[in-house]
Coordinates of C-alpha atoms and ligand atoms in Angstrom, one line a residue:
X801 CA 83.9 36.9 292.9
X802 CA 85.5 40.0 291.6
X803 CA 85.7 40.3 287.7
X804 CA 89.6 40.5 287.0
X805 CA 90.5 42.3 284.0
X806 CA 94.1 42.9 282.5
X807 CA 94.9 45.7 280.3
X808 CA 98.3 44.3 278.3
X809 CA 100.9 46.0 276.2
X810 CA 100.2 49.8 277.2
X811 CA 102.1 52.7 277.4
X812 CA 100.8 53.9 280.9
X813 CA 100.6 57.5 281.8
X814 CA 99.7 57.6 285.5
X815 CA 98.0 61.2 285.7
X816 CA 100.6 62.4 288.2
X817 CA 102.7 64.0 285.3
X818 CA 105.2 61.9 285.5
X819 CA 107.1 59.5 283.1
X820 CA 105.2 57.4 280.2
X821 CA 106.3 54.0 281.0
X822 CA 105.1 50.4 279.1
X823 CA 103.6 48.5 281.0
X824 CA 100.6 45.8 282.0
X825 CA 97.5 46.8 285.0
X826 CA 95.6 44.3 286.4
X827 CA 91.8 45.2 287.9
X828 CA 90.3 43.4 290.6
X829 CA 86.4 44.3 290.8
X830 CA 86.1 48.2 291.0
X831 CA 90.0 49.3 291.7
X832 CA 93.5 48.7 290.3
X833 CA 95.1 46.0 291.7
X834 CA 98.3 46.1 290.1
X835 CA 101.1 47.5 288.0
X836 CA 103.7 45.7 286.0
X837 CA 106.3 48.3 284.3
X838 CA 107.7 46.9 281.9
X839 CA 106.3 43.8 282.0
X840 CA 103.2 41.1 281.6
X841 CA 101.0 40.2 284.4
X842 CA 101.5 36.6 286.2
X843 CA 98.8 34.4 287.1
X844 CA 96.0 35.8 285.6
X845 CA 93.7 32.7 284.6
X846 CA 90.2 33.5 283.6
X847 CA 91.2 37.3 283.6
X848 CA 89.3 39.1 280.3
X849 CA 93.0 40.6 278.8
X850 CA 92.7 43.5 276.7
X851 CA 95.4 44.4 274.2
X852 CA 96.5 48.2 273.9
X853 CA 98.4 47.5 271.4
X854 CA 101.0 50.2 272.3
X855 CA 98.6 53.0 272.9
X856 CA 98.0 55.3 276.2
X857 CA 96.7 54.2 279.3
X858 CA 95.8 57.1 281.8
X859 CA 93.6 57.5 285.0
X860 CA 89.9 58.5 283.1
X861 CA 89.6 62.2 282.4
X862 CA 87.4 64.3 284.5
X863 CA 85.4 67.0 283.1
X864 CA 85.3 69.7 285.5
X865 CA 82.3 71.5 284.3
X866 CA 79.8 69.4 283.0
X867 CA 75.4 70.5 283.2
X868 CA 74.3 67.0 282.9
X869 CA 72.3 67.9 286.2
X870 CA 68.9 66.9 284.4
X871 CA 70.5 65.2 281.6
X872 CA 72.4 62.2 283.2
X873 CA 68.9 60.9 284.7
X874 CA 68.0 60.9 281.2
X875 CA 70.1 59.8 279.0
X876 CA 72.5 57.9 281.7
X877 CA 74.7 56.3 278.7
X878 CA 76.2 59.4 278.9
X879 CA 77.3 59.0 275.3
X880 CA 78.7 62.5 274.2
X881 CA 80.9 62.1 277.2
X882 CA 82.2 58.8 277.9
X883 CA 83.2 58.5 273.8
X884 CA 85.6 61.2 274.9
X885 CA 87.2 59.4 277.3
X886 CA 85.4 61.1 280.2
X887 CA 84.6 59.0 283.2
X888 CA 83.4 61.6 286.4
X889 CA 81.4 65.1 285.4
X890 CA 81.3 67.6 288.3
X891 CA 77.5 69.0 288.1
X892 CA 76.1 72.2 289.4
X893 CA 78.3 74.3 287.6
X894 CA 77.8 78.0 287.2
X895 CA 75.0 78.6 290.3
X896 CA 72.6 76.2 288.9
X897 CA 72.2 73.0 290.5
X898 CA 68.6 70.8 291.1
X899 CA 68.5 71.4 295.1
X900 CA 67.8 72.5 297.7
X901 CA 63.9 72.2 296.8
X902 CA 61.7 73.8 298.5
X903 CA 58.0 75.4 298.1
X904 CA 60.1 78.6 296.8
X905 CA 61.4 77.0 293.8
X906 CA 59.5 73.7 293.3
X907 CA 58.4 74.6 290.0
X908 CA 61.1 76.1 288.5
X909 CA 63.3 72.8 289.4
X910 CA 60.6 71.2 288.3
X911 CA 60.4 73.0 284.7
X912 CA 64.4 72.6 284.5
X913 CA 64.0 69.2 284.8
X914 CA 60.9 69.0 282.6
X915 CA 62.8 69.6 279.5
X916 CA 64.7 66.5 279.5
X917 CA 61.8 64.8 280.3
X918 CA 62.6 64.1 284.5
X919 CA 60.4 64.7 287.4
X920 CA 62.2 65.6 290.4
X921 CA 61.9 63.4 293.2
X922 CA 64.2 64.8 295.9
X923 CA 65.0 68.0 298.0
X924 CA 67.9 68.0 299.5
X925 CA 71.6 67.8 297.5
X926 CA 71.9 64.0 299.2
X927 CA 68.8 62.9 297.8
X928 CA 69.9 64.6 294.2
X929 CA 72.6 62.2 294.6
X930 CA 70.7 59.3 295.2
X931 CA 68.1 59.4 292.6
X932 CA 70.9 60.3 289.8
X933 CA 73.0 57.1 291.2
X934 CA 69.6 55.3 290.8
X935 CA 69.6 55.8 287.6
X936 CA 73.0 53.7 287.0
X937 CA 74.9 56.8 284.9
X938 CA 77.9 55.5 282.8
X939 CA 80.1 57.7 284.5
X940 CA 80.7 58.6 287.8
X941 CA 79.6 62.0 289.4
X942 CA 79.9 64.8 291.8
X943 CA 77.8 67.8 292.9
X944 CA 78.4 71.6 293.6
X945 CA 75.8 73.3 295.3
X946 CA 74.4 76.1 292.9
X947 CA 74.1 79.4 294.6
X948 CA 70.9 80.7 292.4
X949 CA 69.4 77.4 293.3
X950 CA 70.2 78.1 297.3
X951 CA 68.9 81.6 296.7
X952 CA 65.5 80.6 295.1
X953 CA 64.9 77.8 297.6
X954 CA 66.4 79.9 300.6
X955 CA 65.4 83.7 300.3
X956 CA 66.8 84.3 304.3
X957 CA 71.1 84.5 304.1
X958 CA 70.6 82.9 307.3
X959 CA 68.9 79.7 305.8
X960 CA 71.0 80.1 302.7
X961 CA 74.2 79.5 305.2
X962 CA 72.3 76.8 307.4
X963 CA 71.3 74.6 304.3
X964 CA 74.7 75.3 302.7
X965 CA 76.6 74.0 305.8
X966 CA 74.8 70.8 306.3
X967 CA 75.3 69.9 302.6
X968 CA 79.1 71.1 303.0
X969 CA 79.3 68.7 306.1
X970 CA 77.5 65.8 304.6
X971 CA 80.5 65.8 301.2
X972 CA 79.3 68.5 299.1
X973 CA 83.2 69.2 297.6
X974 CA 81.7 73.3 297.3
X975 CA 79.4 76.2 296.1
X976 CA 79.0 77.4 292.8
X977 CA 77.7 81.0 291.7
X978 CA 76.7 82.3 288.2
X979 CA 76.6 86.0 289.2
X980 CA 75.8 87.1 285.2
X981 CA 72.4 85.0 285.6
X982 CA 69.5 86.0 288.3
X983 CA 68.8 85.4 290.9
X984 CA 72.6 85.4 292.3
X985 CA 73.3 88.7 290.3
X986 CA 71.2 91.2 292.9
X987 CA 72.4 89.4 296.2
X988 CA 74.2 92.2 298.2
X989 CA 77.6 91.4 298.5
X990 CA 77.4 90.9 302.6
X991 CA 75.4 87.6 301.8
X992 CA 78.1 86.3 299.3
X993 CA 81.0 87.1 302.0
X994 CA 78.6 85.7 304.9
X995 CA 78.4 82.0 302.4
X996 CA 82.2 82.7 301.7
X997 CA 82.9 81.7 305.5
X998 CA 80.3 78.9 305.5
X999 CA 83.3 77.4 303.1
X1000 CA 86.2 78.2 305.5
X1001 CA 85.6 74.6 308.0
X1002 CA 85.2 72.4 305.1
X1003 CA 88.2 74.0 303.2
X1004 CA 85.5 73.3 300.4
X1005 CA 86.0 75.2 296.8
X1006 CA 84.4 78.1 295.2
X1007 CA 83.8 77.7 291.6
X1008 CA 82.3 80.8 289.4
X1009 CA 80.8 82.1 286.2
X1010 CA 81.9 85.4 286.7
X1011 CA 79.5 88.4 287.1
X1012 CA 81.3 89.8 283.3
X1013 CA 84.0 87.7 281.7
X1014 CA 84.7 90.6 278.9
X1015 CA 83.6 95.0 279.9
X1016 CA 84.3 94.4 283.7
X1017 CA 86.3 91.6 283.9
X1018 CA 88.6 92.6 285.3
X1019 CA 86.3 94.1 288.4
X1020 CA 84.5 90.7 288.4
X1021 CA 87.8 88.7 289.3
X1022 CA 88.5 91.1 292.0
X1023 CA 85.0 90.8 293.7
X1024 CA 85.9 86.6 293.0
X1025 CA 89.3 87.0 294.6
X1026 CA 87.9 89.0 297.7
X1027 CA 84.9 86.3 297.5
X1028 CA 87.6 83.7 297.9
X1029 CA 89.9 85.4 300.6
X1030 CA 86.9 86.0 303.2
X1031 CA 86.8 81.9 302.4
X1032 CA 88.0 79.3 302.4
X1033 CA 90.9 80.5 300.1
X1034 CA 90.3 78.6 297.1
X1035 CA 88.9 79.8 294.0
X1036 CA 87.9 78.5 290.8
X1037 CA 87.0 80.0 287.8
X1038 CA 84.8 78.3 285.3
X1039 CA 85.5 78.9 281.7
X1040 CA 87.7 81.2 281.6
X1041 CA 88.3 83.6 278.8
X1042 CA 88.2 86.9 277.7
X1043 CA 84.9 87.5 276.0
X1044 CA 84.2 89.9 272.9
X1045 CA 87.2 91.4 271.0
X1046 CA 87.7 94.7 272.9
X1047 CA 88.4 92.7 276.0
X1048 CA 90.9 90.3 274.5
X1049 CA 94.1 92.7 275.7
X1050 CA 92.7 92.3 279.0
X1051 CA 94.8 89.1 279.7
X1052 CA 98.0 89.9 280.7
X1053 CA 95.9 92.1 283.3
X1054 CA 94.0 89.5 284.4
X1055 CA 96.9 87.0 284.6
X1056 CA 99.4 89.5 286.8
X1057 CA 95.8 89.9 289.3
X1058 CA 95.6 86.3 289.9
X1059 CA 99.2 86.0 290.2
X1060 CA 99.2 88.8 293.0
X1061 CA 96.1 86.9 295.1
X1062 CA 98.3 84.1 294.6
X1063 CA 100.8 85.3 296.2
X1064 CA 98.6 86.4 299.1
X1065 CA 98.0 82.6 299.3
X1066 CA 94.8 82.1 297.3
X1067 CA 94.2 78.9 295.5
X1068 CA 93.4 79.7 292.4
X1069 CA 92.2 77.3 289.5
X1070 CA 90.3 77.7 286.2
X1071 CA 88.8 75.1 283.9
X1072 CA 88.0 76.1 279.7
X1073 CA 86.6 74.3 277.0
X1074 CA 89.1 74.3 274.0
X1075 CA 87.1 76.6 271.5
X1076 CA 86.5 80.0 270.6
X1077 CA 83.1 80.3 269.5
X1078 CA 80.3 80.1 272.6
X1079 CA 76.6 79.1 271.7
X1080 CA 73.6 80.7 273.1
X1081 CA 70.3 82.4 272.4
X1082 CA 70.2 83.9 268.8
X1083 CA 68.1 86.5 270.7
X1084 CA 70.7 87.8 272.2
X1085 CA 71.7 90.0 269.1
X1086 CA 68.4 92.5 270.1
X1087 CA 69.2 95.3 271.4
X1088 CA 68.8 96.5 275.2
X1089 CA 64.8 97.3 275.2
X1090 CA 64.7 93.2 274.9
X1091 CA 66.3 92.2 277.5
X1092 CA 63.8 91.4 279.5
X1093 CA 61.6 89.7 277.7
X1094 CA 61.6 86.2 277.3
X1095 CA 62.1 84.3 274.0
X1096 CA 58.2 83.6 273.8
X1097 CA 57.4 87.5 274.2
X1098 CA 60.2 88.3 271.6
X1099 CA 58.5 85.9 269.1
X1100 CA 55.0 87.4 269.7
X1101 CA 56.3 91.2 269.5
X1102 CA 58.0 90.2 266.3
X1103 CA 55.2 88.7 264.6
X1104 CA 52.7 91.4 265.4
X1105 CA 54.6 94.2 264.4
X1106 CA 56.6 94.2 261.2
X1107 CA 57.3 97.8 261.5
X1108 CA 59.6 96.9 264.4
X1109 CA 61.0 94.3 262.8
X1110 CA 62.3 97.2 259.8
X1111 CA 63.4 99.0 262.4
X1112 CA 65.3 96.5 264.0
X1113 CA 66.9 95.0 260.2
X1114 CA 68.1 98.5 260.1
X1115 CA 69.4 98.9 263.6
X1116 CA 71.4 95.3 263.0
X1117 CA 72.2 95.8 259.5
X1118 CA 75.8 96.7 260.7
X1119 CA 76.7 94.0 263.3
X1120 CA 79.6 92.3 262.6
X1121 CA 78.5 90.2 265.4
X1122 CA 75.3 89.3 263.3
X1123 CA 76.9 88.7 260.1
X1124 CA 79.4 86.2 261.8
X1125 CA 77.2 84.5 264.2
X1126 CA 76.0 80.6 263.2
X1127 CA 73.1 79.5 263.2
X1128 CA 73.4 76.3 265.8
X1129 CA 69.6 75.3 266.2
X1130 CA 66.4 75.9 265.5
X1131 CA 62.6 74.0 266.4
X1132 CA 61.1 75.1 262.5
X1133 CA 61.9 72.4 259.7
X1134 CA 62.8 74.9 257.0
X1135 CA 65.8 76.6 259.5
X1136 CA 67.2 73.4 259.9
X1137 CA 69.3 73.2 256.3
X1138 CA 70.7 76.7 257.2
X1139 CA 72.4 75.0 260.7
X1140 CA 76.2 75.4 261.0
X1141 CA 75.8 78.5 258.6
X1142 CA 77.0 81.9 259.4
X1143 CA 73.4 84.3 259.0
X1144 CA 75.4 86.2 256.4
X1145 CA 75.7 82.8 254.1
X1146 CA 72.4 81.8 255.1
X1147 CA 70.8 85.1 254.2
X1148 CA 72.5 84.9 250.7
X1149 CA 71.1 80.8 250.2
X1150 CA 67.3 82.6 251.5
X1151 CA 68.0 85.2 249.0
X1152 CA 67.4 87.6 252.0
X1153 CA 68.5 91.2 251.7
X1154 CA 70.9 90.8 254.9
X1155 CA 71.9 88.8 257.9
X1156 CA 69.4 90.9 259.8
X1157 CA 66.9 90.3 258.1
X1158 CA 67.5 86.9 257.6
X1159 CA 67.7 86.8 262.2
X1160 CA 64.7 88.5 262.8
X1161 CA 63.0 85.9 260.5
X1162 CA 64.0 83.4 262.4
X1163 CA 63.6 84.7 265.8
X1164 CA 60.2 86.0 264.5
X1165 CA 58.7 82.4 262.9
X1166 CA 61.0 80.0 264.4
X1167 CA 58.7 78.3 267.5
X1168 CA 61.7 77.8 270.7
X1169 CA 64.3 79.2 271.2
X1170 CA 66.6 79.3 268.1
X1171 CA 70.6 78.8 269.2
X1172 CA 73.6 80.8 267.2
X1173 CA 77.3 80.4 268.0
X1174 CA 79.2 83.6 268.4
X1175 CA 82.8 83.7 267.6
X1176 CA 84.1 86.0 270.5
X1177 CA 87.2 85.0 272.2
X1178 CA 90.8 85.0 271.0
X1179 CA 92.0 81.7 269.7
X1180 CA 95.6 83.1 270.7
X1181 CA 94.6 83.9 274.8
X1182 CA 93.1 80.5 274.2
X1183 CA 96.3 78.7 273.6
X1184 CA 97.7 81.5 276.6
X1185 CA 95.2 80.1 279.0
X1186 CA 95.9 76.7 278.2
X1187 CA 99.5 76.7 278.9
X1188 CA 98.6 77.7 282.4
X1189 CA 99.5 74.3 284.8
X1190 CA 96.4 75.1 286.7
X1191 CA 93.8 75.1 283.8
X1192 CA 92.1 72.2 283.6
X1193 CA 89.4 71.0 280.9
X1194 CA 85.3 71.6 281.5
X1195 CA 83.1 71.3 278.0
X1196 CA 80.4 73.3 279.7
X1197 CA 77.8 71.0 278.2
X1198 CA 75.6 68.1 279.4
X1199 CA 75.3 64.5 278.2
X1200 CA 74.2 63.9 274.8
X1201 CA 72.7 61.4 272.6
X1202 CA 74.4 60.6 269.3
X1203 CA 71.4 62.1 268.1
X1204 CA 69.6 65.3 268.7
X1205 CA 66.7 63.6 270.6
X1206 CA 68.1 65.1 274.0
X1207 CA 68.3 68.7 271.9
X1208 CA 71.4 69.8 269.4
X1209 CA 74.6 70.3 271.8
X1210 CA 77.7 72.5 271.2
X1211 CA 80.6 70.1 269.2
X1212 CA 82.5 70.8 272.5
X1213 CA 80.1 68.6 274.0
X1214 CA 82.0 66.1 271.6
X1215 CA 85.0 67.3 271.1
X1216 CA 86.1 68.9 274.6
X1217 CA 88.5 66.2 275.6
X1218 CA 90.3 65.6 272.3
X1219 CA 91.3 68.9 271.6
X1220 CA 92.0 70.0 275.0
X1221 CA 95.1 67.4 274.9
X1222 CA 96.1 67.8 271.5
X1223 CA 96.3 71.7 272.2
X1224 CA 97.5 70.9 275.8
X1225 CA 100.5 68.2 274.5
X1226 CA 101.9 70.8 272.2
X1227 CA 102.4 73.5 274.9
X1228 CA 103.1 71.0 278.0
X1229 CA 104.0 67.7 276.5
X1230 CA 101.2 64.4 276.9
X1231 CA 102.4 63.6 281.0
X1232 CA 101.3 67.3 282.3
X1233 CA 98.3 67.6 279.5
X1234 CA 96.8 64.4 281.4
X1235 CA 97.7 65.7 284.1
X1236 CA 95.7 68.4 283.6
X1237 CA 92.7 66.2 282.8
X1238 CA 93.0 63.6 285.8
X1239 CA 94.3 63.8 289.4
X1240 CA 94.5 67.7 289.1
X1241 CA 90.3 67.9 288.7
X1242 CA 90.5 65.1 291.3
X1243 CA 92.0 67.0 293.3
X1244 CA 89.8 69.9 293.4
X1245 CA 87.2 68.1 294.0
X1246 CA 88.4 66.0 296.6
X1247 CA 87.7 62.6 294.4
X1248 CA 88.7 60.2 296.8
X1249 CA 90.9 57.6 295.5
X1250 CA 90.6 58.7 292.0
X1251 CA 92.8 60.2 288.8
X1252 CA 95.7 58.6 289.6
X1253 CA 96.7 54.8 288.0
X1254 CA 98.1 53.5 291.2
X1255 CA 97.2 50.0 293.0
X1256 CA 94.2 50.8 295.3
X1257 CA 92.4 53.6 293.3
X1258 CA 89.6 53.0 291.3
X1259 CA 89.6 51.8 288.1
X1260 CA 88.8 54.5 286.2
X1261 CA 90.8 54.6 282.7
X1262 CA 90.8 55.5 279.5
X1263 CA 92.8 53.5 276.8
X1264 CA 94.0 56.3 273.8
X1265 CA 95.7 56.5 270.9
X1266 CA 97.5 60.2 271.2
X1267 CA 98.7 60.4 267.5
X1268 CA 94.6 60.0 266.9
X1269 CA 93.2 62.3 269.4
X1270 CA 91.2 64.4 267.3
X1271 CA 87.0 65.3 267.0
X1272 CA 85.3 66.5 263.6
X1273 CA 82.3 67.7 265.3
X1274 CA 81.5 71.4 264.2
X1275 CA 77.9 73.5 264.2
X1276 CA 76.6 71.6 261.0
X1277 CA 77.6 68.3 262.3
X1278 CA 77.9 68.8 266.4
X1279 CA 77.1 65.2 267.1
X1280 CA 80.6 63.6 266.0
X1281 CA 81.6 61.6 267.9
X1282 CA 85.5 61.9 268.7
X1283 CA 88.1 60.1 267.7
X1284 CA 91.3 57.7 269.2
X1285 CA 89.9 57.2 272.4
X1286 CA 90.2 53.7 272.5
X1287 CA 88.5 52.3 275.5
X1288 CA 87.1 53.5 278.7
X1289 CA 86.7 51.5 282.2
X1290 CA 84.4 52.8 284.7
X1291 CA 85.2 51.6 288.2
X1292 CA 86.3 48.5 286.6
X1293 CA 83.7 48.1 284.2
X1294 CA 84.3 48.4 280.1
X1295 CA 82.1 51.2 279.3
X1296 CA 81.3 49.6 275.8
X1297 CA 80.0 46.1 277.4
X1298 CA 76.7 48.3 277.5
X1299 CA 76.5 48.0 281.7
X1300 CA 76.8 51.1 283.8
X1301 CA 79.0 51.6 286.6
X1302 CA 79.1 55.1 287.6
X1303 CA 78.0 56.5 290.8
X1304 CA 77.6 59.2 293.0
X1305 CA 81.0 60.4 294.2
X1306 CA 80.3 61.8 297.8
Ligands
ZN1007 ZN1 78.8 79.2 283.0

């Protein structure tokens, strides 16, 4: 028999962007069964009821660009996420996805995969799917094929397009490309336009990191737009932003060129995480001569030559960018007190001479790959991009442990959800900022039968307490945990009753 559950004495917000009514819902196994507005349920004897107390009920919120790929087989409590009030992540965001395997890029799936601890066990994008459902996640999932991924297994366009279809065909909701990152950033632009009609007979989406996001941005969502138009006509750009302060003015451009492609009928859609400060290698403060070598070579340069690393505290000494950037996480034991500090702060607690100096110790003695946070988008095209009704919410970030034994995340792993509504309310009001996070992501990625409270869809939900939305998580302290989401149901199930009811969504 079906487990019947009754949420009570809610104020329920249906994800449509319509009105915020009171009312009672009534599960029945893994879908809604029924809404009373304004009213109690009837009839519901040996139900487990659940008390609101007043607070929000809405369809659970979707996060549109999640990397759990590796992650969720993992740590499939999915903790970081569903405290947030997250119930389905869309994987294979920005070109990288775990499939197609083949003998091309066994081992490089396979190291991806090794640094969460996973072997892979599959090939193909349906057997992904399967051996991440085995794994009983706490939310649900869905997968975009990765076009690096396709390029690395396929090298042939024609088997790129063959493998692409069959995945497309099978419920893949689209392809994903990350043309900053290799090996998607040499593919001659035929190739992309010949995968752009693969998309057409599946109306499926293309999602993208864009090729720049701050010098040529404005030229990368041009080649996205004509990307999209030889497609299938929708296109969706993964966090966007303006990057690094000379590009902030490019908005209103950028804005007016997606409003003109609209108007040629293009589809257009964006996801962003709600903060300004993005987190990657601290590495990537070394000038041009380093860019390609990896962080392992950088470390062995650095600590055979100490005249280059003079040379290069001098050539930094003036980087604003240095001075600001925070130090977010590092392998060394004696780094770790300087975490969530800017390297100008740290280098005066070291008693260092300068930021530089105080980053080229660290990327010199520090054993993996140390992390800094670097502050370089607008918080005011921030708020702009927001108000945009076809912005939705992605934290960029995979699953995380509430502590660091998965690695040390970005707070927007955290905090993503949270803010994004509190930020969203204020520009939109709460009905169109759910919205935002709920049937609209569902939509894009055809979720069948989710992100909407309605009898027949799946319960999916998340109970929240609006005036309490809030997350504390920052770079010394990035796993906090947020705050007023009340309670979560995954297809049905309570996600704090410790069992996991998420599944592949396909
Ligand atoms: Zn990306």
């Amino acid at each position: 028999m079906n487990a019947v559950r009754i949420i009570r004495n809610a104020l329920i917000c249906d994800g449509t962007g319509g009105e915020i009514y009171p009312g009672s819902i009534r599960i029945d196994g893994d879908r809604i069964a029924e809404i009373v507005p304004h009213g109690e349920i009837s009839g519901a004897k040996g139900a487990e009821v659940f008390d609101a107390q007043g607070c929000v009920v809405s369809p659970g919120f979707i996060d549109a660009h999640s990397h759990s790929d590796a992650a969720l087989l993992a740590a499939p409590d999915a903790f970081s996420k569903r405290t947030q009030g997250i119930t389905t992540e869309i994987l294979g965001n920005c070109g990288h996805s775990l499939f197609p395997v083949t003998p091309k890029n066994a081992d490089q799936v396979a190291s991806d995969c090794a640094a969460a601890g996973v072997k892979p066990s599959w090939t193909t994008w349906r057997d992904y799917c399967a051996a991440v459902d085995e794994a009983r996640p706490a939310v649900n999932f869905a997968v975009l094929c990765g076009h690096n991924a396709l390029c690395a297994a396929y090298p042939g366009i024609e088997d790129q397009c063959a493998a692409l279809d069959k995945m497309l065909t099978e419920g893949c909701p689209g392809l994903s490309s990350g043309l900053l990152y290799a090996p998607g950033r040499t593919v001659p632009p035929s190739d992309l336009l010949r995968l752009a009609a693969v998309l057409k007979a599946t109306d499926a989406i293309y999602t993208t990191h864009l090729r720049s996001e701050g010098a040529r941005l404005l030229e990368s969502l041009e080649e996205a737009v004509a990307f999209a138009s030889a497609g299938s006509g929708r296109l969706h750009l993964s966090h966007f932003k303006t990057a690094g302060e000379a590009n902030w003015g490019k908005l209103d451009a950028a804005l007016e060129l997606l409003g003109k492609a609209r108007a040629n009928g293009l589809r257009i859609t964006a996801d962003r995480y709600p903060y300004t400060y993005s987190q990657t290698s601290l590495s990537v403060i070394l000038p041009p001569r380093y860019d390609s070598m990896r962080d392992r070579e950088i470390q062995e340069k650095l600590s055979g030559d100490s005249a280059e690393c003079e040379h290069l505290i001098a050539e930094l000494a003036d980087s604003r960018r240095v001075k600001r950037a925070i130090l977010t996480a590092v392998s060394k034991p004696e780094f770790m007190p300087y975490c969530g500090m800017t390297l100008e702060d740290s280098a005066v607690r070291a008693g260092m001479p300068s930021a530089a100096a105080f980053a080229v110790t660290v990327l010199r003695d520090d054993g993996a790959r140390a992390m800094a946070a670097f502050g370089g988008m607008s918080p005011e095209n921030l708020r702009r991009i927001l108000a945009e009704p076809w912005v939705c919410c992605g934290t960029d970030e995979n699953v995380r442990n509430r502590d660091e034994s998965l690695g040390r995340g970005h707070p927007r792993a955290f905090g993503s959800f949270p803010l994004f509504l509190k930020m969203a309310e204020e520009l939109c009001g709460l009905s169109e900022a759910v919205r935002r996070v709920t049937s609209f992501p569902a939509s894009l990625f055809r979720l069948k039968d989710r992100g909407v409270i309605k009898p027949g869809y799946f319960a999916d939900l998340t109970v929240f307490d609006p005036a309490k939305l809030d997350c504390k998580a920052d770079f010394a302290h990035p796993h906090t945990p947020a705050e007023g989401i009340v309670r979560v149901y995954v297809n049905g199930e309570p996600t704090d009753g410790g069992k996991r009811a998420g599944r592949a969504l396909m």
